Amino acid sequence: MTSPRPVLVVGASGYVGSRVAHGLAADGRTVLAAARRPLPDDGGVLPVRYDNAAHLPDAVRAACRAAGVPLPGAVVASIGGWQKGTTLLDEDPERWTATLASHLTAHLDAARVLAPLLEPGDPYVVINGAASREAMAGSGAVSVTGAGLAMLVQVLRLEAEQGDTGAVPGAVRFHELVIDHAVAGDDRNEDPAQTRTPAQVVAALGEVLDAPGAPAVVHV
């Protein structure tokens, strides 16, 4: 059963994030769409504009007050993105550092400030990609940060469950949703062998959001 509390989608201006936000809204959920870039006011989602992670909780609270809705009951983090370039040994050091920040550190920054908005048992779902499990030449930085992101979610889940003094019943539940193939319609993918539609991603995500016993890692 769909919760009346909104779902907060972070990274809602990206290719996957925007489709996730609108797909969840089409399923009848109230969706807060957070992004650093302006979002079109199409009435399907409630936009949340922020400039850095530290300001995100206040932006979420303000958007909820303005719309007359409660604080979110779930977070979906679709942060980072796909990129292809040179080999790792030839990677520009500044570009490497920027990818670490945007694809890995940004997830930790978001979790630090958003998990406290959730109640015990609420889901926090991180979207990851195929490069996290498969080494991809020319996209080494994405593969490395994706693998690190998978471990980051595992540690967050373990620490939420254990707390400081042992198991904490009803802690925020962290999940990783791995999209194992290219998302259909994204022209950055060069002749992919298989694709997943945005609808398939949204359907898998919905199952994680609504099932307290959902696996820690879900593949689609």
Short mmCIF file of C-alpha atoms in Angstrom, two decimals:
data_model
loop_
_atom_site.label_atom_id
_atom_site.label_comp_id
_atom_site.label_asym_id
_atom_site.label_seq_id
_atom_site.Cartn_x
_atom_site.Cartn_y
_atom_site.Cartn_z
CA MET A 1 0.00 0.00 0.00
CA THR A 2 1.35 3.40 -0.95
CA SER A 3 2.35 5.59 1.96
CA PRO A 4 0.73 9.05 2.06
CA ARG A 5 4.08 10.53 2.98
CA PRO A 6 6.08 11.86 0.00
CA VAL A 7 9.04 10.21 -1.65
CA LEU A 8 12.07 12.48 -1.98
CA VAL A 9 14.06 11.89 -5.17
CA VAL A 10 17.52 13.48 -5.05
CA GLY A 11 19.15 14.04 -8.43
CA ALA A 12 15.80 14.56 -10.11
CA SER A 13 17.24 16.59 -12.98
CA GLY A 14 19.34 13.68 -14.28
CA TYR A 15 18.25 11.22 -16.96
CA VAL A 16 17.41 8.41 -14.54
CA GLY A 17 16.37 10.61 -11.63
CA SER A 18 13.85 12.61 -13.65
CA ARG A 19 12.22 9.46 -15.00
CA VAL A 20 12.13 7.88 -11.58
CA ALA A 21 10.51 10.99 -10.07
CA HIS A 22 7.81 11.23 -12.73
CA GLY A 23 7.27 7.47 -12.80
CA LEU A 24 6.67 7.37 -9.06
CA ALA A 25 4.31 10.36 -9.37
CA ALA A 26 2.42 8.59 -12.15
CA ASP A 27 1.92 5.68 -9.75
CA GLY A 28 0.03 8.01 -7.44
CA ARG A 29 2.80 8.93 -5.03
CA THR A 30 3.56 12.44 -3.85
CA VAL A 31 7.08 13.14 -5.07
CA LEU A 32 9.52 15.81 -3.94
CA ALA A 33 12.04 16.26 -6.76
CA ALA A 34 15.31 17.70 -5.49
CA ALA A 35 17.91 19.06 -7.90
CA ARG A 36 20.57 21.73 -8.12
CA ARG A 37 19.27 22.78 -11.54
CA PRO A 38 15.81 24.28 -12.10
CA LEU A 39 13.10 21.70 -12.85
CA PRO A 40 10.16 22.30 -15.18
CA ASP A 41 6.99 23.15 -13.29
CA ASP A 42 4.84 20.50 -14.96
CA GLY A 43 2.63 19.79 -11.96
CA GLY A 44 3.70 16.16 -11.69
CA VAL A 45 6.23 16.61 -8.90
CA LEU A 46 7.01 19.14 -6.19
CA PRO A 47 10.36 20.76 -7.02
CA VAL A 48 13.00 21.23 -4.32
CA ARG A 49 15.88 23.47 -5.36
CA TYR A 50 19.11 23.41 -3.37
CA ASP A 51 22.69 24.54 -3.86
CA ASN A 52 24.56 22.14 -1.56
CA ALA A 53 23.77 19.15 0.63
CA ALA A 54 23.94 21.14 3.86
CA HIS A 55 20.97 23.26 2.73
CA LEU A 56 18.91 20.33 1.43
CA PRO A 57 16.98 19.51 4.65
CA ASP A 58 15.78 23.11 5.01
CA ALA A 59 14.78 23.18 1.33
CA VAL A 60 12.81 19.96 1.82
CA ARG A 61 11.05 21.29 4.91
CA ALA A 62 10.18 24.53 3.10
CA ALA A 63 8.77 22.65 0.10
CA CYS A 64 6.69 20.43 2.38
CA ARG A 65 5.28 23.42 4.26
CA ALA A 66 4.45 25.23 1.01
CA ALA A 67 2.67 22.17 -0.42
CA GLY A 68 0.97 21.22 2.84
CA VAL A 69 2.46 17.73 2.86
CA PRO A 70 4.35 15.86 5.60
CA LEU A 71 8.08 15.26 5.54
CA PRO A 72 9.18 12.46 3.21
CA GLY A 73 8.76 8.85 4.18
CA ALA A 74 11.37 7.62 1.73
CA VAL A 75 14.48 8.87 -0.06
CA VAL A 76 15.68 7.78 -3.49
CA ALA A 77 19.20 8.97 -4.31
CA SER A 78 19.97 9.07 -8.04
CA ILE A 79 23.23 10.98 -7.84
CA GLY A 80 26.08 10.92 -10.32
CA GLY A 81 25.72 9.68 -13.86
CA TRP A 82 27.35 8.00 -16.80
CA GLN A 83 30.46 9.27 -18.49
CA LYS A 84 32.99 7.83 -20.90
CA GLY A 85 36.43 9.11 -21.75
CA THR A 86 40.04 8.08 -21.56
CA THR A 87 41.76 5.24 -19.76
CA LEU A 88 42.33 5.45 -16.01
CA LEU A 89 46.08 5.93 -16.43
CA ASP A 90 45.43 8.89 -18.71
CA GLU A 91 42.57 10.32 -16.63
CA ASP A 92 42.97 13.98 -15.78
CA PRO A 93 43.58 14.18 -12.00
CA GLU A 94 41.10 17.01 -11.56
CA ARG A 95 38.41 15.11 -13.46
CA TRP A 96 39.10 12.01 -11.34
CA THR A 97 38.73 14.04 -8.15
CA ALA A 98 35.52 15.61 -9.43
CA THR A 99 34.07 12.19 -10.22
CA LEU A 100 34.90 10.91 -6.74
CA ALA A 101 33.09 13.93 -5.32
CA SER A 102 30.03 13.76 -7.57
CA HIS A 103 29.56 9.98 -7.70
CA LEU A 104 30.59 8.86 -4.21
CA THR A 105 31.14 11.62 -1.66
CA ALA A 106 27.91 13.32 -2.72
CA HIS A 107 25.99 10.19 -1.72
CA LEU A 108 27.46 10.23 1.77
CA ASP A 109 26.79 13.96 2.08
CA ALA A 110 23.15 13.40 1.12
CA ALA A 111 22.68 10.44 3.47
CA ARG A 112 24.14 12.38 6.40
CA VAL A 113 21.56 15.14 6.13
CA LEU A 114 18.52 13.24 4.82
CA ALA A 115 18.48 10.04 6.88
CA PRO A 116 17.65 12.09 10.02
CA LEU A 117 14.45 13.29 8.28
CA LEU A 118 13.18 9.71 8.05
CA GLU A 119 11.39 7.69 10.69
CA PRO A 120 12.33 4.18 11.85
CA GLY A 121 11.56 1.66 9.13
CA ASP A 122 11.54 4.22 6.32
CA PRO A 123 13.55 3.29 3.20
CA TYR A 124 16.59 5.09 1.81
CA VAL A 125 17.34 3.71 -1.65
CA VAL A 126 20.54 4.42 -3.57
CA ILE A 127 20.48 3.84 -7.33
CA ASN A 128 23.65 2.33 -8.79
CA GLY A 129 24.58 1.06 -12.24
CA ALA A 130 26.09 -1.88 -14.07
CA ALA A 131 29.57 -0.32 -13.97
CA SER A 132 29.64 -0.96 -10.22
CA ARG A 133 29.84 -4.70 -10.92
CA GLU A 134 31.49 -4.78 -14.33
CA ALA A 135 34.80 -3.13 -15.16
CA MET A 136 34.24 -0.80 -18.11
CA ALA A 137 37.15 0.52 -20.13
CA GLY A 138 36.90 4.25 -20.65
CA SER A 139 34.55 4.58 -17.68
CA GLY A 140 36.96 3.50 -14.98
CA ALA A 141 36.13 6.35 -12.63
CA VAL A 142 32.43 5.41 -12.78
CA SER A 143 33.23 1.73 -12.16
CA VAL A 144 35.47 2.53 -9.20
CA THR A 145 33.06 4.96 -7.57
CA GLY A 146 30.13 2.63 -8.27
CA ALA A 147 31.91 -0.23 -6.50
CA GLY A 148 32.66 2.11 -3.61
CA LEU A 149 29.03 3.20 -3.53
CA ALA A 150 27.89 -0.41 -3.20
CA MET A 151 30.08 -0.80 -0.12
CA LEU A 152 28.98 2.57 1.22
CA VAL A 153 25.35 1.41 1.24
CA GLN A 154 26.31 -1.87 2.93
CA VAL A 155 28.10 -0.01 5.71
CA LEU A 156 25.24 2.45 6.16
CA ARG A 157 22.78 -0.43 6.46
CA LEU A 158 24.97 -2.31 8.94
CA GLU A 159 25.54 0.75 11.09
CA ALA A 160 21.82 1.63 11.04
CA GLU A 161 20.94 -1.88 12.17
CA GLN A 162 23.59 -2.05 14.90
CA GLY A 163 23.70 1.49 16.18
CA ASP A 164 26.10 2.23 19.01
CA THR A 165 24.87 -0.42 21.41
CA GLY A 166 23.65 -3.35 19.31
CA ALA A 167 20.67 -4.03 17.07
CA VAL A 168 18.26 -1.11 16.66
CA PRO A 169 14.78 -2.37 15.74
CA GLY A 170 13.02 -0.21 13.20
CA ALA A 171 16.09 1.70 12.02
CA VAL A 172 16.08 3.49 8.66
CA ARG A 173 16.60 0.74 6.09
CA PHE A 174 19.22 1.34 3.40
CA HIS A 175 18.94 -0.39 0.03
CA GLU A 176 20.89 -0.42 -3.22
CA LEU A 177 18.95 -0.67 -6.49
CA VAL A 178 21.32 -1.78 -9.26
CA ILE A 179 20.30 -1.13 -12.86
CA ASP A 180 22.21 -3.94 -14.58
CA HIS A 181 21.84 -2.64 -18.13
CA ALA A 182 21.61 0.66 -19.96
CA VAL A 183 18.41 2.62 -19.42
CA ALA A 184 16.45 2.75 -22.67
CA GLY A 185 16.35 6.09 -24.46
CA ASP A 186 19.64 7.44 -23.13
CA ASP A 187 21.64 8.26 -26.26
CA ARG A 188 24.90 8.30 -24.29
CA ASN A 189 24.84 4.49 -24.38
CA GLU A 190 26.56 3.11 -27.46
CA ASP A 191 24.64 0.14 -28.92
CA PRO A 192 23.89 -1.61 -25.61
CA ALA A 193 23.29 -5.37 -25.75
CA GLN A 194 20.33 -5.04 -23.36
CA THR A 195 18.34 -2.19 -21.90
CA ARG A 196 15.96 -1.58 -19.04
CA THR A 197 13.02 0.77 -19.47
CA PRO A 198 12.35 3.55 -16.98
CA ALA A 199 9.07 1.76 -16.17
CA GLN A 200 10.99 -1.36 -15.14
CA VAL A 201 13.24 0.70 -12.89
CA VAL A 202 10.24 2.43 -11.28
CA ALA A 203 8.44 -0.89 -10.76
CA ALA A 204 11.46 -2.43 -9.02
CA LEU A 205 11.91 0.69 -6.94
CA GLY A 206 8.28 0.69 -5.88
CA GLU A 207 8.63 -2.85 -4.55
CA VAL A 208 11.60 -1.81 -2.42
CA LEU A 209 9.82 1.25 -1.09
CA ASP A 210 6.71 -0.66 -0.09
CA ALA A 211 8.23 -3.86 1.31
CA PRO A 212 9.87 -3.60 4.74
CA GLY A 213 11.48 -6.98 4.14
CA ALA A 214 12.94 -6.08 0.74
CA PRO A 215 16.47 -7.35 0.04
CA ALA A 216 19.37 -5.06 0.81
CA VAL A 217 20.42 -5.19 -2.87
CA VAL A 218 17.89 -5.38 -5.70
CA HIS A 219 18.82 -5.82 -9.36
CA VAL A 220 16.72 -4.72 -12.31
#
